[in-house]
Coordinates of C-alpha atoms in Angstrom, one line a residue:
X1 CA 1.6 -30.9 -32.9
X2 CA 2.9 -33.0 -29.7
X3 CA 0.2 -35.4 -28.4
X4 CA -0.5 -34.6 -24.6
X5 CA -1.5 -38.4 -23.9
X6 CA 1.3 -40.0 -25.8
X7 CA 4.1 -41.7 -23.1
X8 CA 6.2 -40.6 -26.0
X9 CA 6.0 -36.8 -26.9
X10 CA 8.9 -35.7 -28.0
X11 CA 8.1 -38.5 -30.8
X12 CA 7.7 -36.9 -34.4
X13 CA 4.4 -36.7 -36.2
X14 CA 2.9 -40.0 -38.2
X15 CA 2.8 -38.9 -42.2
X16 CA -0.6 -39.1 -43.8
X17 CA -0.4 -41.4 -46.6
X18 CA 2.4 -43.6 -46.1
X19 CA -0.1 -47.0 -46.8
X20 CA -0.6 -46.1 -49.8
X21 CA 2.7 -44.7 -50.5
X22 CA 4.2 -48.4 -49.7
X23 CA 1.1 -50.4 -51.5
X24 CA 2.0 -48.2 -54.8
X25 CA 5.5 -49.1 -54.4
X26 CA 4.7 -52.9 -53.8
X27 CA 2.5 -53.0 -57.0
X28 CA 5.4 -51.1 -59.0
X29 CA 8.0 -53.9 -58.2
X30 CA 5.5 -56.3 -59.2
X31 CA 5.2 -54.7 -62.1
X32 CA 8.7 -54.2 -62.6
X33 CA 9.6 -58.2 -62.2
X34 CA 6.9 -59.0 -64.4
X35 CA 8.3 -56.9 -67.3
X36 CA 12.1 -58.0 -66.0
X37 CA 10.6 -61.5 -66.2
X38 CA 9.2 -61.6 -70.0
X39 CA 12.2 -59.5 -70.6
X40 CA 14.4 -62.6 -70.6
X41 CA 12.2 -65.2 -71.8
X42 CA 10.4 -63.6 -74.8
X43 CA 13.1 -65.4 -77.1
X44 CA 14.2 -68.0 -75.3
X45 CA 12.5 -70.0 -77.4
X46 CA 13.6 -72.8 -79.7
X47 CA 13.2 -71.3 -83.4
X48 CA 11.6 -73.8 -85.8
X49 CA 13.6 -74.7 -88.7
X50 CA 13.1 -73.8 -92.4
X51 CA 12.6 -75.9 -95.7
X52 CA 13.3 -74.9 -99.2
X53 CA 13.0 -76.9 -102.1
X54 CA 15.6 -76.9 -104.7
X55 CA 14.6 -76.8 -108.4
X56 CA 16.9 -77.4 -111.4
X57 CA 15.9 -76.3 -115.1
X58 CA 15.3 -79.2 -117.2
X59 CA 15.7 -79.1 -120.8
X60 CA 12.5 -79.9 -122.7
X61 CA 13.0 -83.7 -123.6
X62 CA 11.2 -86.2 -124.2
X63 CA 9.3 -87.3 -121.0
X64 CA 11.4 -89.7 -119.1
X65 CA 10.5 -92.5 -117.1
X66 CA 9.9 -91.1 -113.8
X67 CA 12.5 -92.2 -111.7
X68 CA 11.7 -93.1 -108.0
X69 CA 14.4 -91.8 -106.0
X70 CA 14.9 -92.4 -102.2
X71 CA 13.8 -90.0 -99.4
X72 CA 16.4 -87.6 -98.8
X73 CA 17.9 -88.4 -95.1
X74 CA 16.5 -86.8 -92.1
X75 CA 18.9 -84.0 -91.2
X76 CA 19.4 -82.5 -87.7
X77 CA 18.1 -79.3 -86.8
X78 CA 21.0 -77.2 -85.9
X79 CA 21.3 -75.3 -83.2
X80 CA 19.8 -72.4 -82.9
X81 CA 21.3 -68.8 -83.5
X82 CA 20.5 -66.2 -80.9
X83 CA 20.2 -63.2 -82.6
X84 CA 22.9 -60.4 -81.5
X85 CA 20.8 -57.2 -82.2
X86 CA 18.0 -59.4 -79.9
X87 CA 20.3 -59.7 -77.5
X88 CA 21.7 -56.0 -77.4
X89 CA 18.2 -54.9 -77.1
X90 CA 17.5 -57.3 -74.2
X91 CA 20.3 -55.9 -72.7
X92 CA 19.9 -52.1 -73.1
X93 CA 16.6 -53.0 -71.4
X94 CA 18.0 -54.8 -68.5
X95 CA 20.4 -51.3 -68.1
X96 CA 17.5 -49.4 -68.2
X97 CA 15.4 -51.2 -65.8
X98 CA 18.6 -51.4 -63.2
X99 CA 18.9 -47.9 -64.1
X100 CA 15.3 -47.3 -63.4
X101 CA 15.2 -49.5 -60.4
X102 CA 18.4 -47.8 -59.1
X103 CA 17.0 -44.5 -59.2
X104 CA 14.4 -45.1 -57.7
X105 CA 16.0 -46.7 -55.1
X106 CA 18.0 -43.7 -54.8
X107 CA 14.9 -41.4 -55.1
X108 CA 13.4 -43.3 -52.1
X109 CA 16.6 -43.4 -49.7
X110 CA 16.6 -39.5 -50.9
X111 CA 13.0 -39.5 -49.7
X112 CA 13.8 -41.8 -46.5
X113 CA 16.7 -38.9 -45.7
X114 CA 14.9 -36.2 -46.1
X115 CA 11.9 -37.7 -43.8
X116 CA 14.7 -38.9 -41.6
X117 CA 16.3 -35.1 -41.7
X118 CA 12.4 -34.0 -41.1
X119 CA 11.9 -36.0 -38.1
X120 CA 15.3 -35.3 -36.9
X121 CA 14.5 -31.4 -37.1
X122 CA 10.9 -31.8 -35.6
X123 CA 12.1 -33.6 -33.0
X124 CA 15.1 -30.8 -32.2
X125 CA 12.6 -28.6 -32.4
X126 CA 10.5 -30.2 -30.1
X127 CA 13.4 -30.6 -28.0
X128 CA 14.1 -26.7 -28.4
X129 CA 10.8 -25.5 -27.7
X130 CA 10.6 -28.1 -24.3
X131 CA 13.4 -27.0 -23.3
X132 CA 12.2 -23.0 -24.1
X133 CA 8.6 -24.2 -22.4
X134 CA 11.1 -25.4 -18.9
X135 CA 12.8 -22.4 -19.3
X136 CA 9.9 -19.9 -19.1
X137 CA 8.8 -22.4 -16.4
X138 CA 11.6 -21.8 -14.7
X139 CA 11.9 -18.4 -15.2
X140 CA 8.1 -18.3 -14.0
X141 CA 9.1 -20.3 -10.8
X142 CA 12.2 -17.8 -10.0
X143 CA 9.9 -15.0 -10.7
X144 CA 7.4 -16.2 -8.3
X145 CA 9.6 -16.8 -5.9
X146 CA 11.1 -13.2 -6.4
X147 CA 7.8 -12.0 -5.8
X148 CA 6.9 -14.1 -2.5
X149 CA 10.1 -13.2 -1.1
X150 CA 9.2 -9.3 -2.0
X151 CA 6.1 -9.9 -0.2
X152 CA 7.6 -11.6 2.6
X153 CA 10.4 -9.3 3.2
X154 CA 7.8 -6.4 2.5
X155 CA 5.7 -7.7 5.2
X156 CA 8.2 -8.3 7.9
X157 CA 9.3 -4.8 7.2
X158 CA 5.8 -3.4 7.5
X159 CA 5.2 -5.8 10.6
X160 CA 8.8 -3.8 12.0
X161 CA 7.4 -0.6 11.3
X162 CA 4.4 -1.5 13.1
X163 CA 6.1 -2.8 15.9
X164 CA 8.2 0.3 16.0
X165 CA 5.4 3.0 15.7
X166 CA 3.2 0.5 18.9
X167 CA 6.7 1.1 21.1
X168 CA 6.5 4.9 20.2
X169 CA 3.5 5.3 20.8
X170 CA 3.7 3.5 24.1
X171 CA 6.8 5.7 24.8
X172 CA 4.6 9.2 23.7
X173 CA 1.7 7.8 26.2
X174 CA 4.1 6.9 28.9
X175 CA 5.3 10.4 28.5
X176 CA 2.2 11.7 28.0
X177 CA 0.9 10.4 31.2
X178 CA 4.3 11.0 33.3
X179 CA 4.0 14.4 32.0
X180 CA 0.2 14.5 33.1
X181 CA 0.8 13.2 36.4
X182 CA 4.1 15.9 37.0
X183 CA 1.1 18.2 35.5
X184 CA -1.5 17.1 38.2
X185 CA 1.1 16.8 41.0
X186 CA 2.1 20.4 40.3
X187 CA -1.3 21.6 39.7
X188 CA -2.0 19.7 43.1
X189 CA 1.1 21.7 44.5
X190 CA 0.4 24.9 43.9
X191 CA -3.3 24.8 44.1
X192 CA -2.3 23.5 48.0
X193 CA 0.1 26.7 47.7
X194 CA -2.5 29.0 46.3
X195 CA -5.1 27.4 49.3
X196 CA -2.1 27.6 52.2
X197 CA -1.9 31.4 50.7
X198 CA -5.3 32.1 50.9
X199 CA -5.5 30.3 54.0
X200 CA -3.1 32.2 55.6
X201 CA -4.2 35.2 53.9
X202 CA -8.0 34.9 55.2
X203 CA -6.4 34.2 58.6
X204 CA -4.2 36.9 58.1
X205 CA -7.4 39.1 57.0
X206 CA -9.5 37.7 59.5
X207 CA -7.2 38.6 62.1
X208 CA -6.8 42.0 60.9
X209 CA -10.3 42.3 61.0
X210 CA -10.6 41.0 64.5
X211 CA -7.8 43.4 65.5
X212 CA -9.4 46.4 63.7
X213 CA -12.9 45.4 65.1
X214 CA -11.0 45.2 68.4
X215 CA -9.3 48.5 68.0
X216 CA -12.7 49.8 66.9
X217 CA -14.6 49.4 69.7
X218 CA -12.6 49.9 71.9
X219 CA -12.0 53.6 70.2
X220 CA -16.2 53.0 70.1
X221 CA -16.2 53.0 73.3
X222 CA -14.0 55.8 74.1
X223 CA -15.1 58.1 71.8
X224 CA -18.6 57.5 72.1
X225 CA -19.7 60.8 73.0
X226 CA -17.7 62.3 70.5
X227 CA -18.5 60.5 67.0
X228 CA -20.1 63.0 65.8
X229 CA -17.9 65.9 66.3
X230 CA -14.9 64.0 64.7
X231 CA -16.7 63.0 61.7
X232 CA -18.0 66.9 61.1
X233 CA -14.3 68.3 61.7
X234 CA -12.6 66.2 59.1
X235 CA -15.5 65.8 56.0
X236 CA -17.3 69.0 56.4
X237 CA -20.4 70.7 58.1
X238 CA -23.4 70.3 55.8
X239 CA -25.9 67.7 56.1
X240 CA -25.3 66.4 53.2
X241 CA -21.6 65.8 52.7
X242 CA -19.7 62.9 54.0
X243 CA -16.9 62.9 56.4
X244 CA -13.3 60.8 57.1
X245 CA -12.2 60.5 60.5
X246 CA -8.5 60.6 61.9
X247 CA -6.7 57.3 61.3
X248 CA -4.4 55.7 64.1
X249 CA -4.2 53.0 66.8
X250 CA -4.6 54.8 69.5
X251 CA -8.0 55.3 71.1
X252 CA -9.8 58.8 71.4
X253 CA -8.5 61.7 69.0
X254 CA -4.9 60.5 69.0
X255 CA -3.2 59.4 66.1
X256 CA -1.6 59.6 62.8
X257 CA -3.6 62.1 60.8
X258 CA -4.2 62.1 57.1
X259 CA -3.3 65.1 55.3
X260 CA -6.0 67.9 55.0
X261 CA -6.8 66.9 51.5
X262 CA -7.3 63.2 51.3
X263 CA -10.6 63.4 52.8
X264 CA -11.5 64.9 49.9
X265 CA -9.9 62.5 48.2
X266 CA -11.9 59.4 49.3
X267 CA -15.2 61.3 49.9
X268 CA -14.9 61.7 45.5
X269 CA -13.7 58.3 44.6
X270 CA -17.0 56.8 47.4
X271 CA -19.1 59.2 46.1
X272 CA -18.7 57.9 42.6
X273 CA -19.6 53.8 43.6
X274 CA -22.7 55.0 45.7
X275 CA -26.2 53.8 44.1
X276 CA -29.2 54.7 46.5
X277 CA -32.4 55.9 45.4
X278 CA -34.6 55.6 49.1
X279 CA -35.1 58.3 51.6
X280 CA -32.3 60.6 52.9
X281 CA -33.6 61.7 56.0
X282 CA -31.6 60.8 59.2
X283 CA -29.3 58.6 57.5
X284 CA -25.7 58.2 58.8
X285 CA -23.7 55.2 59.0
X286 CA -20.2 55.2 60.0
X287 CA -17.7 52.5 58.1
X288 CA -14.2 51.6 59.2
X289 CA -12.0 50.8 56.9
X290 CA -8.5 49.2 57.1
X291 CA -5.8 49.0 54.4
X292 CA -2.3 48.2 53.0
X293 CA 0.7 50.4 52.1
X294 CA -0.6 50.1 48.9
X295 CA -4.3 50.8 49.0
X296 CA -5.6 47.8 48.7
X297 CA -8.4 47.0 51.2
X298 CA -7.7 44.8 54.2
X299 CA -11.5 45.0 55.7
X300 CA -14.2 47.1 55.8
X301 CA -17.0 46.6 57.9
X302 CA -20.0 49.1 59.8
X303 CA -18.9 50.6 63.2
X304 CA -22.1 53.1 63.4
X305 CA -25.7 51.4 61.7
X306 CA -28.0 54.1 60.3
X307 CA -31.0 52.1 61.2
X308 CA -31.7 51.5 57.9
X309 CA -30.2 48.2 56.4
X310 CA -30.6 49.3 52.5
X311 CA -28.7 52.3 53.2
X312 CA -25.8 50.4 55.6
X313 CA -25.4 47.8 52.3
X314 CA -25.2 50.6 50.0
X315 CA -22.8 52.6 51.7
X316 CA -20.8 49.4 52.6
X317 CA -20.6 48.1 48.7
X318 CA -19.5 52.1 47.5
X319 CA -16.3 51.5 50.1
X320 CA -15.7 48.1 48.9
X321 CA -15.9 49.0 45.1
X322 CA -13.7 51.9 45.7
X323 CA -10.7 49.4 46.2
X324 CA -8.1 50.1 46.1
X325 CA -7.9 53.8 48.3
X326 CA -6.0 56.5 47.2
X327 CA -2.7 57.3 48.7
X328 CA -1.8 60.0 50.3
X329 CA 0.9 63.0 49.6
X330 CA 3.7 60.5 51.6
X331 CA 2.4 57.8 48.8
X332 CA 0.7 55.3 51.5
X333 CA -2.3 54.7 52.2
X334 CA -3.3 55.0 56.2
X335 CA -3.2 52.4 57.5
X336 CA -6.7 52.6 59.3
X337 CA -9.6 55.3 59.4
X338 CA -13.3 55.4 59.0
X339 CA -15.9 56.8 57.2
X340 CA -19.2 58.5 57.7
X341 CA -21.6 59.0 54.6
X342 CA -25.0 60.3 54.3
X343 CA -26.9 59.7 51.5
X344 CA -27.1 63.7 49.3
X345 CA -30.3 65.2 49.9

C-alpha cells in the first residue's frame, strides 16, 4: 500500500519483523563464536603426567639389610602428545561450523535477494500502476477535453442556427410586412377604384335620374291632361288592374313603344313584390322607371302620388324588388317608361 504523506512513494513497504529477525541472528553468532571458541581450547591444555612403580619378584630369602638407595632423579615431563583422533574431530567440527556458518550466510544473501527481487518488483509495480494511474489521468484529461470541445463546437453550432433562424425570420417578417403593405396599398387602390366607380356611377345615376326627372316632368307637364288615358290604353280598363305607359324621350304620346305584350310582362313580375294590406279605394300612383340594355334598374322614383304615402312606398319597393325588368321580344329592356298600379280590390 503506497503512503499518501511519504515524500517518497514509490518507496517499497517496511517488513514486519525485521528487529527481531536481526536480534535472533545477533544472538546466533554469539552463540556460534562461543561454541567455535571452546571448540579450540577444550584440549589445549597441558596433560599431567603419569607415574608407575616398577616391581621386581624377589626370591624368598632371608631378610636383607634394607638398603637405602638414593632418590631416583627428577625426570622432565615430556612434551605433550596432541591426540590425532582429538584433533580430526576438532576439525570436522570446524568444517561443520564454516559449513553451517556458510550456509547460512548463503541462506540470508538468498533471503536478502529475494527481498531485494521483492522490493524491486513492488516498486515496478508501483511504477506500472503510476504510470497506469497518469495514463487514465491522461486519458480522463483528453476525454474531457473531447467533451468541452463537443460542447463548445455544439454550442457555436446551435448559437449559428440560431442566428440563422433570427435572420429568416427577419427576412419572412420583412416579407411579411412588404407583402402587407403591397396588400394594403392595393386594397387602398382598388377600394379608391371601387369608390371613383361608385362615385362615378352615383354621378352617373344621379344624373340619369336628374335627366329622367327632367324628361319626366316635362312630359308631366305636357301630358297632363292626358295621364290617365295613356295609363288605361296600355295596362287595361278595369279598376283594378295596373297599367305601363309608352316609353321614349320625346314628350306627349311620341316615342318608342314596347311591344303589346311586355306590359303584361312587368304588370306579373310587380304584381308578385307588392305587400299591401290597407284600403284600395282611390288609390293610383304612377312610378317612372328608367333602365339599362340589360334590365337592370337605373332609377325609379313617383311621378303621380296617390295621396296616400303607405301605398306610394309599397308600390315603389314592388318596382324596386322587381330588378332587374324583363326584356322585351328585341332582347332589351326600354330604356324608359312608367308605371301605374292600384292596389287589387
Amino acid at each position: 500500500m503506497i503512503r499518501k504523506n511519504s515524500e517518497y512513494p514509490l518507496q517499497p513497504p517496511r517488513e514486519r519483523g525485521t528487529g527481531r529477525a536481526f536480534l535472533f541472528a545477533l544472538v546466533m553468532h554469539a552463540l556460534l563464536g562461543f561454541f567455535l571458541y571452546r571448540g579450540i581450547q577444550w584440549q589445549n591444555s597441558t596433560p599431567e603426567g603419569e607415574q608407575a612403580e616398577l616391581w621386581t619378584e624377589v626370591p624368598d630369602s632371608a631378610i636383607p639389610r634394607p638398603v637405602v638407595t638414593p632418590p631416583p632423579a627428577p625426570v622432565a615431563p615430556a612434551p605433550p602428545v596432541r591426540d590425532e583422533q582429538a584433533d580430526i574431530a576438532l576439525q570436522e567440527k570446524k568444517r561443520q561450523q564454516q559449513e553451517a556458518a556458510r550456509a547460512a550466510q548463503l541462506a540470508e544473501q538468498q533471503r536478502q535477494l529475494k527481498l531485494k527481487e521483492q522490493q524491486e518488483a513492488e516498486a515496478k509495480r508501483q511504477q506500472q500502476l503510476a504510470a497506469e494511474q497518469a495514463a487514465q489521468l491522461a486519458a480522463q484529461k483528453a476525454a474531457k477535453l473531447k467533451q468541452q470541445q463537443a460542447q463548445q463546437q455544439q454550442q457555436q453550432q446551435a448559437e449559428k442556427l440560431k442566428q440563422q433562424q433570427f435572420a429568416e425570420q427577419q427576412k419572412q417578417q420583412q416579407l411579411k410586412e412588404q407583402q402587407e403593405q403591397q396588400q394594403k396599398q392595393a386594397q387602398a387602390e382598388a377600394q379608391k377604384k371601387a369608390e371613383a366607380e361608385k362615385a362615378a356611377k352615383a354621378k352617373a345615376q344621379a344624373d340619369a335620374a336628374a335627366q329622367a326627372k327632367k324628361q319626366l316632368d316635362n312630359e308631366r307637364r305636357a301630358r297632363l291632361a292626358q295621364m290617365q288615358g295613356l295609363a288605361g290604353g296600355v295596362g287595361g280598363s278595369s279598376s283594378s288592374s295596373n297599367g305601363l305607359g309608352k316609353s321614349g324621350t320625346g314628350s306627349g304620346s311620341g316615342g318608342t313603344a314596347a311591344s303589346p305584350g311586355y306590359a303584361d310582362k312587368v304588370r306579373r313580375l310587380v304584381l308578385q313584390h307588392v305587400n299591401w294590406g290597407g284600403e284600395t279605394e282611390g288609390l293610383e300612383t304612377v312610378i317612372a322607371v328608367r333602365c339599362s340594355p340589360d334590365g337592370n334598374q337605373l332609377g325609379a322614383n313617383i311621378t303621380h302620388s296617390s295621396g296616400n304615402a303607405a301605398w306610394d312606398a309599397a308600390a315603389l319597393r314592388a318596382v324596386k324588388a322587381s330588378d332587374p325588368m324583363p326584356r322585351d321580344v328585341n332582347g332589351k329592356t326600354p330604356d324608359y317608361f312608367t308605371i301605374t298600379l292600384r292596389p287589387a280590390a
